[in-house]
Short mmCIF file of C-alpha atoms and ligand atoms in Angstrom, two decimals:
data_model
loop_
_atom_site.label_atom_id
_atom_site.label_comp_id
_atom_site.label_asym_id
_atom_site.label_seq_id
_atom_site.Cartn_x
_atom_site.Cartn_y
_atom_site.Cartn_z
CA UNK A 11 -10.24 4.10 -32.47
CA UNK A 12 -6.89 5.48 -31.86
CA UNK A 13 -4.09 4.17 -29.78
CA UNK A 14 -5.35 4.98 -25.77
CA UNK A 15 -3.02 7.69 -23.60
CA UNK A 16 -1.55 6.75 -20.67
CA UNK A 17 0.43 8.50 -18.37
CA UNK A 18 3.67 7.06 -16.77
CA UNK A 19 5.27 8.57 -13.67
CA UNK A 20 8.54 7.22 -12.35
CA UNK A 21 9.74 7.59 -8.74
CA UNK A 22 12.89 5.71 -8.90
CA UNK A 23 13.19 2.18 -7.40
CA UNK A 24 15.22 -0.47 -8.65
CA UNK A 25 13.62 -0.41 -11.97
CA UNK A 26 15.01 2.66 -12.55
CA UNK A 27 18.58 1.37 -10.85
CA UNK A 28 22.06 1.28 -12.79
CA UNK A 29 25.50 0.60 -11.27
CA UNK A 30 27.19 3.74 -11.88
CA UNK A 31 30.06 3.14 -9.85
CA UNK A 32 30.18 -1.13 -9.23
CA UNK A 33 29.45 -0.61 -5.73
CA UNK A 34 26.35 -1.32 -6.00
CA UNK A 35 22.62 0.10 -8.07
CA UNK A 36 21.16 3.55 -7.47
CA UNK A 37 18.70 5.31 -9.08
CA UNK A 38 19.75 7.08 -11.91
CA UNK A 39 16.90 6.30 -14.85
CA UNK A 40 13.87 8.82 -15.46
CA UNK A 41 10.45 8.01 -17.01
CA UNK A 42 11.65 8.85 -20.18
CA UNK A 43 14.53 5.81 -20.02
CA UNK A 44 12.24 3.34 -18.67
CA UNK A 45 9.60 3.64 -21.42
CA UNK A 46 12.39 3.74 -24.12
CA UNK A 47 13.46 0.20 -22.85
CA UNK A 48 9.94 -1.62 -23.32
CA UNK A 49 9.97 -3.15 -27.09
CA UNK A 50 6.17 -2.57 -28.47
CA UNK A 51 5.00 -0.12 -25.73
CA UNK A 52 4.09 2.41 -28.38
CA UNK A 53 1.73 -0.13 -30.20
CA UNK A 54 -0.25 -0.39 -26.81
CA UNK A 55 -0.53 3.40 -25.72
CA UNK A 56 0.60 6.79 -26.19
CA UNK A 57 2.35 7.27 -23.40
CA UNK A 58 3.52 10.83 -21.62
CA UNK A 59 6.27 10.06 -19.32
CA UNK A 60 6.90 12.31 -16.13
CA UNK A 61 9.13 12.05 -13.54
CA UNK A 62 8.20 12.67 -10.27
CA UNK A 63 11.09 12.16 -7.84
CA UNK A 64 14.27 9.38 -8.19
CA UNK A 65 14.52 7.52 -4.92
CA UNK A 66 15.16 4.18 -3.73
CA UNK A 67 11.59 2.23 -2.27
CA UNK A 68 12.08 3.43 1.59
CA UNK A 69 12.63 6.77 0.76
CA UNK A 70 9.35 7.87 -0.71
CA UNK A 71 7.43 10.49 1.19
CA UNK A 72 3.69 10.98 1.47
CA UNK A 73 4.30 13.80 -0.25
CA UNK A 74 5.63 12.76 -3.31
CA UNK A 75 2.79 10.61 -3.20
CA UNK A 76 0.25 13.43 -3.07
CA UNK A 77 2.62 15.10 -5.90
CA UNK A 78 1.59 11.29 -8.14
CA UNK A 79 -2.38 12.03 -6.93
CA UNK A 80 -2.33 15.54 -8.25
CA UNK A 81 -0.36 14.28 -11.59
CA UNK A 82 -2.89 11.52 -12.29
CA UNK A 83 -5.36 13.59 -11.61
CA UNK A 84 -4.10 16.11 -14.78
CA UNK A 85 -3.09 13.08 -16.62
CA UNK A 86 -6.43 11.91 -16.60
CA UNK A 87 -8.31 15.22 -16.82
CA UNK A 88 -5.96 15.50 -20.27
CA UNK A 89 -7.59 12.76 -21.70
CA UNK A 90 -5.94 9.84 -20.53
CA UNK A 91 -7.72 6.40 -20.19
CA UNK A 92 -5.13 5.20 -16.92
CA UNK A 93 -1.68 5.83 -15.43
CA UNK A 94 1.20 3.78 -14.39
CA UNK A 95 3.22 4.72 -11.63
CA UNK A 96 7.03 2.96 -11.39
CA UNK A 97 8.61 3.01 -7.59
CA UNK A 98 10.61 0.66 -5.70
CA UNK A 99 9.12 -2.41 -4.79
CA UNK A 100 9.97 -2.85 -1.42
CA UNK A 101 7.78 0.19 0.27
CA UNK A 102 4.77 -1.11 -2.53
CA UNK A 103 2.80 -2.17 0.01
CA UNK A 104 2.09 1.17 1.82
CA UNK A 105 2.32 3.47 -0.77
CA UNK A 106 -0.25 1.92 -3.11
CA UNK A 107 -2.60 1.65 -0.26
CA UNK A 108 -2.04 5.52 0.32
CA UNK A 109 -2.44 5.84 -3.06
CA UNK A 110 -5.88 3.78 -3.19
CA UNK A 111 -7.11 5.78 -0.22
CA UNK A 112 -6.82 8.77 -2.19
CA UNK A 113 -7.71 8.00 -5.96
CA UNK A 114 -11.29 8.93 -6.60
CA UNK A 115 -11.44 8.11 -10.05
CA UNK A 116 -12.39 5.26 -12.57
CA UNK A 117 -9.48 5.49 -14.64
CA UNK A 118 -6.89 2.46 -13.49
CA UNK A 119 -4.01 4.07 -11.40
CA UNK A 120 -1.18 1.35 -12.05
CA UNK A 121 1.64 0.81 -9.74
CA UNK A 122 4.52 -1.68 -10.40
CA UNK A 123 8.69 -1.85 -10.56
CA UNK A 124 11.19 -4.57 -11.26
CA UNK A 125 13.12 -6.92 -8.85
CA UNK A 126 15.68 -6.65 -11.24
CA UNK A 127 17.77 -4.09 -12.00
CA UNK A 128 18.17 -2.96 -16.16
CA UNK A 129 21.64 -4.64 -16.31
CA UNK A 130 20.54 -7.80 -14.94
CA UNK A 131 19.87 -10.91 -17.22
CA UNK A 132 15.99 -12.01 -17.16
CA UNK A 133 15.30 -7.82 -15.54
CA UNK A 134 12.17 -7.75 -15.43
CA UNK A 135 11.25 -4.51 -15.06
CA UNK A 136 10.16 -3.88 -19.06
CA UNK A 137 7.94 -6.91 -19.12
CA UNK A 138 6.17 -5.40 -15.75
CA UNK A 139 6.11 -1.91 -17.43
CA UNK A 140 4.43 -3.44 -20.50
CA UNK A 141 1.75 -5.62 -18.26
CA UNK A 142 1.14 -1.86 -16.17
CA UNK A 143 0.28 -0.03 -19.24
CA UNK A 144 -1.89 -3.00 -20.50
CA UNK A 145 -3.86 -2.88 -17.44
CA UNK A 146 -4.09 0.57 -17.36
CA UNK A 147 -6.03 0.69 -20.71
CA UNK A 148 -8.09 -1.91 -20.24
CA UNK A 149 -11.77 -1.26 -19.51
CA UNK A 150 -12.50 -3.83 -17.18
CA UNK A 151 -9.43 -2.24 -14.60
CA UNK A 152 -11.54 0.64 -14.15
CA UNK A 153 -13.41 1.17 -11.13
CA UNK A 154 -10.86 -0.85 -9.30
CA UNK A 155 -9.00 1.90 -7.35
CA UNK A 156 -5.15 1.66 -7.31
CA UNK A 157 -4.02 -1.79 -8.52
CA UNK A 158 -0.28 -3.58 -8.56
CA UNK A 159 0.99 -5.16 -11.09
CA UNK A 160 3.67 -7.64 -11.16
CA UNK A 161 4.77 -10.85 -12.48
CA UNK A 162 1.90 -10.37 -14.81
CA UNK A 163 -0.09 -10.45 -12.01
CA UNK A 164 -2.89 -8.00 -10.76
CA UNK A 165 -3.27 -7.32 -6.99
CA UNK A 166 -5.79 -5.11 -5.29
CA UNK A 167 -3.75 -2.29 -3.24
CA UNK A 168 -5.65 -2.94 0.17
CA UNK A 169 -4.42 -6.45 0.13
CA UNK A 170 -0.65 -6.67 -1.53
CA UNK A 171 1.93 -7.56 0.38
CA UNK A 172 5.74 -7.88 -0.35
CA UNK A 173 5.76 -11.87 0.62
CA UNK A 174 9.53 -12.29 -0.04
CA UNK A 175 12.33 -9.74 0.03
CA UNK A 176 14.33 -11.03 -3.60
CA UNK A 177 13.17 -13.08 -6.96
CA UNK A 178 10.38 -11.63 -9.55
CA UNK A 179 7.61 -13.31 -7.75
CA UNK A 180 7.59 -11.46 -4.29
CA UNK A 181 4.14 -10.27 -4.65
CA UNK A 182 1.37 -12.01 -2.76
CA UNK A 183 -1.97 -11.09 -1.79
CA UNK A 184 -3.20 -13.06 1.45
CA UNK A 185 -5.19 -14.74 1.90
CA UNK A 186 -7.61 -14.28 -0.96
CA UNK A 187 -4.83 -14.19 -3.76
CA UNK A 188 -4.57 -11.57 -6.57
CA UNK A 189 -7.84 -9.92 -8.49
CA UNK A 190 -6.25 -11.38 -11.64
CA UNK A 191 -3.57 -12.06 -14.14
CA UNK A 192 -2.38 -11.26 -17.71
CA UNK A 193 -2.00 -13.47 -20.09
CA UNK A 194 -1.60 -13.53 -24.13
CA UNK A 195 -1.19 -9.73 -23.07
CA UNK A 196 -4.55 -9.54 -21.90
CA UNK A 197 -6.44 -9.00 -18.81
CA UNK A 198 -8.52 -11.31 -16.69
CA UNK A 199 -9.71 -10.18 -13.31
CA UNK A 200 -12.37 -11.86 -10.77
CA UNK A 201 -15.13 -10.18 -9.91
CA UNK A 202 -15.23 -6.26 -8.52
CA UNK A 203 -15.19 -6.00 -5.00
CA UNK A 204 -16.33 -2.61 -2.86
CA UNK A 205 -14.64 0.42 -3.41
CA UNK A 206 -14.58 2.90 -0.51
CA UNK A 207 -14.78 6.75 -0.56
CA UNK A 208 -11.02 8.23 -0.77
CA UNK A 209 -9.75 10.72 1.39
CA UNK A 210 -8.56 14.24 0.67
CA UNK A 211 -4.79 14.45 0.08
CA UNK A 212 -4.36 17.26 3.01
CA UNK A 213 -1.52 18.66 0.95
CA UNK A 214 1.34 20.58 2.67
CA UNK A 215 0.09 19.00 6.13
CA UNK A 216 3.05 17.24 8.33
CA UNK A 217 1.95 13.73 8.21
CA UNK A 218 0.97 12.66 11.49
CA UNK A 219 3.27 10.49 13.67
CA UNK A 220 1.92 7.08 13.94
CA UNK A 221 3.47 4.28 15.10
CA UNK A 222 4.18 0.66 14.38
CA UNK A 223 5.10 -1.83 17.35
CA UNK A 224 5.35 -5.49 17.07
CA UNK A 225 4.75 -7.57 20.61
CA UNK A 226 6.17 -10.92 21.15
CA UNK A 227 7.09 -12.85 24.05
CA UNK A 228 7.92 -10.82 27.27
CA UNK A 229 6.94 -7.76 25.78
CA UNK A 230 6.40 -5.90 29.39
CA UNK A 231 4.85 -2.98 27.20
CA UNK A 232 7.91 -0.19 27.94
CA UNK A 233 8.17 0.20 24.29
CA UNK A 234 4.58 1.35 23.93
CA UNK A 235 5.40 3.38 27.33
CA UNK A 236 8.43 4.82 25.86
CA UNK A 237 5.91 6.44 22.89
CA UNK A 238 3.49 7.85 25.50
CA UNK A 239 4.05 11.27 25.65
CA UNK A 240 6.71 11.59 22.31
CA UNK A 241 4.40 13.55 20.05
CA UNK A 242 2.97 10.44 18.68
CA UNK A 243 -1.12 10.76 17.96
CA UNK A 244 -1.73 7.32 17.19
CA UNK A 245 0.39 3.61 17.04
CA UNK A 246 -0.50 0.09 15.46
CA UNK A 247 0.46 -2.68 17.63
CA UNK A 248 0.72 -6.09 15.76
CA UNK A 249 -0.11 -8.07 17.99
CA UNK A 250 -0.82 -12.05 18.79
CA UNK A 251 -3.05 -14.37 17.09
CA UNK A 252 -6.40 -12.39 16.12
CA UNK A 253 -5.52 -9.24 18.09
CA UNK A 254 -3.84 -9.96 21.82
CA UNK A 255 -1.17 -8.54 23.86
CA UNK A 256 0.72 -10.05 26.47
CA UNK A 257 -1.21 -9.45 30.17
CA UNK A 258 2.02 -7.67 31.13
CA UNK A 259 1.55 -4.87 28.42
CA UNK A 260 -2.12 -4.06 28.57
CA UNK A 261 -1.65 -1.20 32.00
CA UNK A 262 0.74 0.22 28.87
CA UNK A 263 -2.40 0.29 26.46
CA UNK A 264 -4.58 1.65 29.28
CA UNK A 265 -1.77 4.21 29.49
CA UNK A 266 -1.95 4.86 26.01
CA UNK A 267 -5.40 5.53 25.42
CA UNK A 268 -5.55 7.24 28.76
CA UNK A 269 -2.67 9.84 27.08
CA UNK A 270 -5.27 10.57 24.00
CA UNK A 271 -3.36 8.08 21.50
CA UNK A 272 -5.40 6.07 19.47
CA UNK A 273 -4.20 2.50 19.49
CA UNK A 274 -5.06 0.03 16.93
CA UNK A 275 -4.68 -3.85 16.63
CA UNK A 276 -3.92 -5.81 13.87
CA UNK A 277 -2.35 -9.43 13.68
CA UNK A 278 1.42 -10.14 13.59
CA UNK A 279 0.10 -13.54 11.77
CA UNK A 280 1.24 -12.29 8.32
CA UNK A 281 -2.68 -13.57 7.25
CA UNK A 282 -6.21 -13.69 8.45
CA UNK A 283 -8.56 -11.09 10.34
CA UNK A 284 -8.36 -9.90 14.18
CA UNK A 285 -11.44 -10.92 16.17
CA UNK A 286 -13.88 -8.91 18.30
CA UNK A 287 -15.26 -11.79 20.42
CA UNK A 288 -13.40 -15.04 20.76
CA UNK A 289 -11.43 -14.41 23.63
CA UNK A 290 -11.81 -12.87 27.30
CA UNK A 291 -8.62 -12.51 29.13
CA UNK A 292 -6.49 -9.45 30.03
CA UNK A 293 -4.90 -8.59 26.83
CA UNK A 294 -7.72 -10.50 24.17
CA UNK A 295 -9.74 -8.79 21.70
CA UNK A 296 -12.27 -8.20 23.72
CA UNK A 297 -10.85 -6.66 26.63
CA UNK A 298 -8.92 -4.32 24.56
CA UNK A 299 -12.57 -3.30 22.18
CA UNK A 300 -13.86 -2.84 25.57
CA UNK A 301 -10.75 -0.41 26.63
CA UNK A 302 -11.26 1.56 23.34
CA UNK A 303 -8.52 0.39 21.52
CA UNK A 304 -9.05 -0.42 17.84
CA UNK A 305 -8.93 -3.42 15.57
CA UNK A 306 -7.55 -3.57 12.10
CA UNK A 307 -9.49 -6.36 10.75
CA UNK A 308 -7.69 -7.59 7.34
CA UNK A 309 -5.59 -5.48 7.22
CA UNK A 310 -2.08 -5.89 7.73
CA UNK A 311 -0.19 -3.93 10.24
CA UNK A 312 1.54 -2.01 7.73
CA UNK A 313 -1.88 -1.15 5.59
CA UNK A 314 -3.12 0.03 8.77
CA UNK A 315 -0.38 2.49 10.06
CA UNK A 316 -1.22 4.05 6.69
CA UNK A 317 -4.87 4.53 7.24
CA UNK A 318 -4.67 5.39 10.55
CA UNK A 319 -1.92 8.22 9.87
CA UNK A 320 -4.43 9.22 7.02
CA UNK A 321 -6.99 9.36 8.83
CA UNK A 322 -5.48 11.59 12.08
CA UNK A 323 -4.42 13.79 9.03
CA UNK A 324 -7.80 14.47 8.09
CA UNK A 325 -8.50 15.09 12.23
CA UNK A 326 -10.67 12.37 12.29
CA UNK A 327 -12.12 11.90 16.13
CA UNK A 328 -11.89 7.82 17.65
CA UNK A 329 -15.37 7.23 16.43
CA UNK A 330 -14.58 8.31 13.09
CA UNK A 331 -11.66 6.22 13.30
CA UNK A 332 -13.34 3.03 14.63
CA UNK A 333 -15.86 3.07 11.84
CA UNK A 334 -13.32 3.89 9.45
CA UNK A 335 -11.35 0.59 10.10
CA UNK A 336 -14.69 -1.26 10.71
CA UNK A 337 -15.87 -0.40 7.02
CA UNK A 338 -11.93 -1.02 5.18
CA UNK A 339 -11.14 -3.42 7.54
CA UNK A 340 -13.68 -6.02 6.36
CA UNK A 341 -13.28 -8.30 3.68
CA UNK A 342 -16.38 -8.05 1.41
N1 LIG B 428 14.25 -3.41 -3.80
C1 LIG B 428 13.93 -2.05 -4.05
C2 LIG B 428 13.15 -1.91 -5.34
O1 LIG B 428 12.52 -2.60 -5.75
C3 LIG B 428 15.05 -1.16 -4.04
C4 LIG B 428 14.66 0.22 -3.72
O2 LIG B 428 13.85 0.82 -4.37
O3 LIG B 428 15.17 0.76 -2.77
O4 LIG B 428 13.06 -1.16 -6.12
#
């Protein structure tokens, strides 16, 4: 057997950072740099390296993102075996997750990035490269939608989190902890979970606006007002404990949901699942299911601002919608 293909498509992100000026690291490296810099990459695959756009983590679009779909896609129908993708680390979290909702193929789609930048001693950006392109031609990656790998670890988009803002270790997956790990340069993952059918990429379409509010203490819900009425179709509200708002905000949810937005609930807990019937009062779980409003399940508030803009992209109705999160939401 020949050495597998990969494809590798860069999107800028601190991996791809140099100081240019000493002010400071912006992008400046393309796909073709970043493989260059990984000793033995060659002996692992054959690699064609795009680039796709050069920006810093929080200023990737959804449509560079469909751009990455349609490029895997090719990559793939071209004959090779996975892809890696290379993007800032800090907006990881969503954009794998949009990725994952809309990669409907076996092949391992790859995403990681460095925490440090090229220059830096101990950068670990080529060792993360290296660990992406092993897992993307290993057979037992496939079938496992869009995966993240850092720290020679292996996390399952849906559930990846950014747990710490600095220092190679930031990824976590909570509660359940990553699918796997790499080590002696191989790969060792726990047993598939479900995969769920993706969406279509709705290319060219605005992304809808959706949302994201945190409540807290005294939150008297004119936040939320403020957003009834502005064009928005849909919010998340990460809310208390396993899915509450404060008394005070719920005529604001009524309002809401009364205006046509769909409103969703997920935990500001940073772990565990909302509820659908532990609690009664104004503002529980169970007075807001029974208002209409939505709950995330497991997923975090971020994950689900991404499905539920995905989803009002695709026009889905609030039944749609409910079952949508009902089915990703869950944990098995
Ligand atoms: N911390 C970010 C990164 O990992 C920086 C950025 O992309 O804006 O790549």
């Amino acid at each position: 057997m020949g050495t597998p293909r990969i494809g590798v498509a860069a999107l800028g992100g601190t991996i791809a950072m140099t100081s240019e000026t000493g002010r400071g690291v912006t992008p400046t490296l393309d796909a073709q740099d970043l493989v260059a810099a990984v000793p033995r990459l060659e002996e692992v695959a054959e690699i064609t390296a795009t680039t796709v756009v050069t920006r810093p983590s929080a200023s990737v679009t959804s449509a560079d993102l469909a751009a990455v779909v349609d490029w895997a896609g090719e990559r793939v129908d071209g004959g090779a075996v996975g892809v890696v993708v290379t993007q800032g680390t800090d907006s990881i979290e969503e954009t794998a997750y949009w990725l994952d909702l809309h990669w409907d193929r076996p092949e391992p789609l790859v995403v990681t990035g460095a925490m440090r930048s090229p220059a830096t001693p101990g950068a670990d950006g080529p060792a993360n490269l290296l660990a992406a392109a092993l897992t993307a031609t290993s057979t037992v990656a496939r079938d496992r939608g869009v995966l993240v790998v850092m720290n020679d670890e292996v996390h399952a988009a849906a559930e990846v989190l950014k747990g710490r803002s600095s220092h190679p270790d930031a990824f976590v997956s909570r509660p359940f902890g990553p699918l796997g790990f790499l080590e002696e340069e191989r790969l060792h993952l726990r047993a598939p979970g479900r995969r769920h059918r993706s969406l279509p990429t709705a290319k060219g379409a605005t992304p809808p606006s959706v949302a994201l509010l945190q409540t807290h203490v005294d939150d008297t819900g004119e936040v939320l007002d403020m957003l009834v009425g502005a064009g928005h179709r849909g919010v998340v509200i990460a809310g208390f404990g396993v899915g509450h708002v404060p008394q005070r905000m719920v005529g604001s949810v009524q309002r809401a949901l009364d205006a046509g937005m769909l409103v969703v609930v997920a935990t500001r807990a940073g772990d565990g699942p909302t509820h659908e019937a532990s609690y009664g009062y104004a503002g529980s779980e169970v007075d807001l299911l029974a208002r209409g409003v939505i709950q995330a399940g497991w997923l975090h508030p971020r994950k689900a601002r991404v499905l539920l803009a995905e989803l009002l992209r695709q026009d889905a109705d609030a039944d749609l919608v409910a079952e949508e999160f009902a089915r990703r939401g869950s944990a098995g």
